Tab-separated table of C-alpha atoms in Angstrom:
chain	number	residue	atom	x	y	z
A	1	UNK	CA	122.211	304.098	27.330
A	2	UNK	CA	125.630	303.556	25.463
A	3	UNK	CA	127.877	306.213	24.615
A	4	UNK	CA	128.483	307.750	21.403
A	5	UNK	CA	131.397	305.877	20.077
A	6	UNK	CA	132.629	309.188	18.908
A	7	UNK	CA	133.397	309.799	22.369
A	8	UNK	CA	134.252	306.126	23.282
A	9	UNK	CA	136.769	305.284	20.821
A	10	UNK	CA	138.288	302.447	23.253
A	11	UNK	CA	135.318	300.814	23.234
A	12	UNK	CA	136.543	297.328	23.274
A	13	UNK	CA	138.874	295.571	24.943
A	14	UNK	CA	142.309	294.514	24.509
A	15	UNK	CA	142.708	290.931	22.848
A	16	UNK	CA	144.660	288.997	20.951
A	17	UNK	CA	141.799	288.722	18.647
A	18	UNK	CA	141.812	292.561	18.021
A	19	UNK	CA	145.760	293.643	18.857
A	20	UNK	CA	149.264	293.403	17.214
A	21	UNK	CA	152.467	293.599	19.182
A	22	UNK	CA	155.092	295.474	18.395
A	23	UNK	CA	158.884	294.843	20.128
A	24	UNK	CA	160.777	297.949	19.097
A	25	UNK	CA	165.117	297.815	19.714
A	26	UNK	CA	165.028	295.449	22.530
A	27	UNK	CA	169.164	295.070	21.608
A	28	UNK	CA	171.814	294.740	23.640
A	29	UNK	CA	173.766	297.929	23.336
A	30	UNK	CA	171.158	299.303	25.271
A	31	UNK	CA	170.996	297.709	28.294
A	32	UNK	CA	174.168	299.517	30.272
A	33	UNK	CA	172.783	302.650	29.969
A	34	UNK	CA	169.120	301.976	31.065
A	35	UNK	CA	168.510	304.022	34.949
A	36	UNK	CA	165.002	303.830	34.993
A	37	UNK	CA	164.574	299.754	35.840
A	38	UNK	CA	167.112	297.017	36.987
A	39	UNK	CA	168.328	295.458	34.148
A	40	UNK	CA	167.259	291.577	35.646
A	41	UNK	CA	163.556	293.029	36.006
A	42	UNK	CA	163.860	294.798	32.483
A	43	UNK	CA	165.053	291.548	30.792
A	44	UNK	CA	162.615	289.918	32.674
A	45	UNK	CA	159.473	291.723	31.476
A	46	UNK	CA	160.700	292.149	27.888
A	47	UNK	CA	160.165	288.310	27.667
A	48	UNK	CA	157.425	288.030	29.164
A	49	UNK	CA	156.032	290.943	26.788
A	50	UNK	CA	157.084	288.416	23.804
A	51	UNK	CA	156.219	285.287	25.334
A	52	UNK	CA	152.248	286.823	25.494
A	53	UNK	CA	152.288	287.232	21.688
A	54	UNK	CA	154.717	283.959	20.592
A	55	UNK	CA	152.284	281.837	22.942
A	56	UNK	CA	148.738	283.245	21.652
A	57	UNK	CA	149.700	283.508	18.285
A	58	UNK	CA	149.422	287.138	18.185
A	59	UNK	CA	150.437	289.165	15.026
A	60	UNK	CA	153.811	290.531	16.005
A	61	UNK	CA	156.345	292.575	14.382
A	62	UNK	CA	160.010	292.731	15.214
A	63	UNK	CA	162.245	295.822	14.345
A	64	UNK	CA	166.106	296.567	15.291
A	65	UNK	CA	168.072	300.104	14.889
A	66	UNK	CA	171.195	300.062	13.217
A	67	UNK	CA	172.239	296.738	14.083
A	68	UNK	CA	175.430	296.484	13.292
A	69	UNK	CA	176.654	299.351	14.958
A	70	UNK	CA	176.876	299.814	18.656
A	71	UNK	CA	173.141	298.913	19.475
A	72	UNK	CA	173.767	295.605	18.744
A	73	UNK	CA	171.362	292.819	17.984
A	74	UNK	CA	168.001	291.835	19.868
A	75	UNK	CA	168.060	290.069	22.730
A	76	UNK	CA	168.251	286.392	21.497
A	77	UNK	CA	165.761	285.562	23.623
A	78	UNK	CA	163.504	287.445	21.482
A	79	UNK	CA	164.783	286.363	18.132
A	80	UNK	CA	164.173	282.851	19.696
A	81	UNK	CA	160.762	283.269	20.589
A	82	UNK	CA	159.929	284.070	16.953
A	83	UNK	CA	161.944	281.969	14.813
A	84	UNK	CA	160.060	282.404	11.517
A	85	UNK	CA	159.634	286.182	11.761
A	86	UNK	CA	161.970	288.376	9.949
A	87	UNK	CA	163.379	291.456	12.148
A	88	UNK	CA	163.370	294.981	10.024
A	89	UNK	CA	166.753	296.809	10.868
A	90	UNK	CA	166.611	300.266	9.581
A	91	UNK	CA	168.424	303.407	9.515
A	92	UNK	CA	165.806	305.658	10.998
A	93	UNK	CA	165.465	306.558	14.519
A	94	UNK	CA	161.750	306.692	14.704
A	95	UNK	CA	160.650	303.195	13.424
A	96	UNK	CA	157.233	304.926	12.042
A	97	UNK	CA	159.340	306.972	9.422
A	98	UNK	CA	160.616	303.364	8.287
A	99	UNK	CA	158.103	302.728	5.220
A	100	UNK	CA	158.683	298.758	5.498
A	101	UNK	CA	158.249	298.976	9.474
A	102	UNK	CA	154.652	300.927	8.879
A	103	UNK	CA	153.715	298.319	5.884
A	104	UNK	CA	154.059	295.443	8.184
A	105	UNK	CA	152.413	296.945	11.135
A	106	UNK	CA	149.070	297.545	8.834
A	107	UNK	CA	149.746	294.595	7.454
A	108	UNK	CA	148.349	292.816	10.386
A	109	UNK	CA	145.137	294.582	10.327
A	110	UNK	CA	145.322	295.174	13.913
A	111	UNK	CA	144.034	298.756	14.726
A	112	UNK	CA	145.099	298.166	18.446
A	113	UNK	CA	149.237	298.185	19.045
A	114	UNK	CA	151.065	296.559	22.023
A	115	UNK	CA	154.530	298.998	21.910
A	116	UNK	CA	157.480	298.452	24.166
A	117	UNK	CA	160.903	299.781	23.395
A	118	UNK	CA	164.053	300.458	24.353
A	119	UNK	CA	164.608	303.037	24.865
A	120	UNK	CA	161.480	304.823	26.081
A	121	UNK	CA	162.430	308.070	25.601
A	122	UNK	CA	162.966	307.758	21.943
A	123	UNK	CA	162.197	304.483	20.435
A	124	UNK	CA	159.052	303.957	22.032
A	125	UNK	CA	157.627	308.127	22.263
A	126	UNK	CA	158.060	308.596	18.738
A	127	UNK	CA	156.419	305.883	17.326
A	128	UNK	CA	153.347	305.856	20.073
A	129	UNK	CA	152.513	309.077	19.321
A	130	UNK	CA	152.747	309.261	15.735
A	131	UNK	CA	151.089	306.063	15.211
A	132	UNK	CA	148.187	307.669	17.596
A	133	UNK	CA	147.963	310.430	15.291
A	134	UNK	CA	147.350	307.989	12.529
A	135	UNK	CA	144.263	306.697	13.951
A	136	UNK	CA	145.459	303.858	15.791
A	137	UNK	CA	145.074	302.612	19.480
A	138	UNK	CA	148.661	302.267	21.689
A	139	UNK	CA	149.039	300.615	24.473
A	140	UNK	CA	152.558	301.597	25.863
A	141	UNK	CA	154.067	298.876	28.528
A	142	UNK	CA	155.913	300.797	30.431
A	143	UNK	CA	157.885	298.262	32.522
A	144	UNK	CA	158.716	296.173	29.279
A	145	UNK	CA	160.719	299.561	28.313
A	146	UNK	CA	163.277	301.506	29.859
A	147	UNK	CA	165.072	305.231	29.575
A	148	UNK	CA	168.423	306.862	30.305
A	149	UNK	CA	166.973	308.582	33.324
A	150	UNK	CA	163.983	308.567	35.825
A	151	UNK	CA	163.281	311.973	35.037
A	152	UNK	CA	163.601	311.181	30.952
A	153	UNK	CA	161.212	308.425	31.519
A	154	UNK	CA	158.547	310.787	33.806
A	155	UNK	CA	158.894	313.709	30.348
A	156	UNK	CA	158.202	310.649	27.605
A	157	UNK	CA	155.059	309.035	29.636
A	158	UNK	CA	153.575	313.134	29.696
A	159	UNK	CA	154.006	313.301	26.236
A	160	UNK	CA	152.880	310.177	25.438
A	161	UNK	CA	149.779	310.580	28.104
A	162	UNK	CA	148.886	313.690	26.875
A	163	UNK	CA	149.419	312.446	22.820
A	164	UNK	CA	146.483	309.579	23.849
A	165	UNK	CA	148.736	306.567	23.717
A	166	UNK	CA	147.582	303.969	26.977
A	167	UNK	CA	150.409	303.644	29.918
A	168	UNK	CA	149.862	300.100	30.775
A	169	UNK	CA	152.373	297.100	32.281
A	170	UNK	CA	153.311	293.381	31.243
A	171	UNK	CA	150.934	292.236	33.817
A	172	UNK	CA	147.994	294.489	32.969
A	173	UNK	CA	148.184	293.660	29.268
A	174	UNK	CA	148.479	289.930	30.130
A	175	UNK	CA	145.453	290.025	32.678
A	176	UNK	CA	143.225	292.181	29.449
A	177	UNK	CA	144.176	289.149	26.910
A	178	UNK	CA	143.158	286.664	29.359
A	179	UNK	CA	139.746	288.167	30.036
A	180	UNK	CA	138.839	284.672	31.437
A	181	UNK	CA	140.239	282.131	33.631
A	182	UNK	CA	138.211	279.453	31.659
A	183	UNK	CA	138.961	280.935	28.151
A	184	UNK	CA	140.911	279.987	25.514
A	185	UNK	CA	144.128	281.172	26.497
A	186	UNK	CA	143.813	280.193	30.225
A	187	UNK	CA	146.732	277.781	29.627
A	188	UNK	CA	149.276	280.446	27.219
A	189	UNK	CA	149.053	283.262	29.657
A	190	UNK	CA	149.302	280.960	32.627
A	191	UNK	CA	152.439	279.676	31.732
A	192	UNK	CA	153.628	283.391	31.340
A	193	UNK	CA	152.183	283.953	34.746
A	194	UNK	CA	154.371	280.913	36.393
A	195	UNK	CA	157.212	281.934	34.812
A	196	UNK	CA	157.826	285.750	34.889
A	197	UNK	CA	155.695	287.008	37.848
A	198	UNK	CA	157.518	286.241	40.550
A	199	UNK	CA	155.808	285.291	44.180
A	200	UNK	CA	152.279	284.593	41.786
A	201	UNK	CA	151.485	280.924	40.627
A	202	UNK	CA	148.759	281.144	38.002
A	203	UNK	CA	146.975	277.850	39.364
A	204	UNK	CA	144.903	275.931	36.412
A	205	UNK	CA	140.887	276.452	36.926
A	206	UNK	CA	140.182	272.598	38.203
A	207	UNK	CA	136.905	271.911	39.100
A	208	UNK	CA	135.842	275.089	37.900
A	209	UNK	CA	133.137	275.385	35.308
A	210	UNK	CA	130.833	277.583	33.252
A	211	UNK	CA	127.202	278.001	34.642
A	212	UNK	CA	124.566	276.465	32.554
């Protein structure tokens, strides 16, 4: 007997077919103050993060705040990954009060969001939560996102818990959009695998083959 889907609303699975991801202020003013992760393993899983959406061709949108003050730019590894995509650098603090950051997340038709951020304790709460509220699934990775403090991360994954956003991890979201070590994007996700997941070599399937 299957549930309602009233009462199942995450009824499907994560995929690239079905999800949008969203890299909120991954800038470099941000990085000295981050507590809650090194800053190599931070750096680290931010690209991998990117490197799962540039590689599958997932629908991703880009946003900076303030810029050109003392947040500085993205991370140019970021910028890099997504040559063609414009980044929206606004004024407001939560990017879902930005009308042109909101008109190119539904843009991609995506009802499922991907949402790292730094920092987590204000980039990446407000949005998740609001966006929730709007009818829309969040997936927060968690170690693709960092905070001023332990103890500010601990209050922001509560709220965000409690608001019915998804506390997930690089690794996790990877492993969902894979589904299938003989599917389509065996090869995409491998090569995140090999590179980012250190002491883990994603080995290609070989012999391996689908039963009849």
């Amino acid at each position: 007997m299957s549930l309602d889907p009233r009462l199942d609303p995450f009824r499907t699975r994560l995929s690239v077919e079905n999800a949008a991801m969203l890299l909120i202020d991954h800038q470099e003013g941000f990085f000295p103050g981050i507590k809650s992760i090194e800053t190599a393993d931070l750096r680290n899983n931010i690209i991998a993060t990117a490197k799962l959406a540039a590689r599958t061709g997932m629908p991703t949108v880009l946003t900076s705040s303030f810029a050109q003050g003392i947040n500085g730019a993205l991370m140019p590894e970021i910028t890099a990954l997504f040559p063609d995509l414009s980044v929206i650098n606004r004024h407001m603090v939560n990017c879902w009060e930005d009308p042109a950051y909101v008109a190119a997340v539904k843009a991609t038709g995506r009802k499922k969001l991907i949402m790292s951020a730094l920092t987590t304790d204000v980039c990446l709460v407000f949005p998740a939560v609001q966006a929730v509220r709007e009818g829309f699934e969040v997936y927060c990775v968690l170690d693709a996102s960092g905070a001023w403090s332990k103890r500010a991360e601990d209050a922001c994954i509560l709220r965000m818990n409690n608001a019915g956003c998804i506390m997930t991890t690089w690794v996790s979201v990877a492993a969902e959009l894979l589904h299938d070590h003989l599917g389509p994007y065996k090869e995409p996700i491998q090569s995140v695998f090999n590179e980012h997941l250190f002491g883990y070599t994603a080995q290609d399937a070989g012999g391996m083959s689908r039963a009849a």
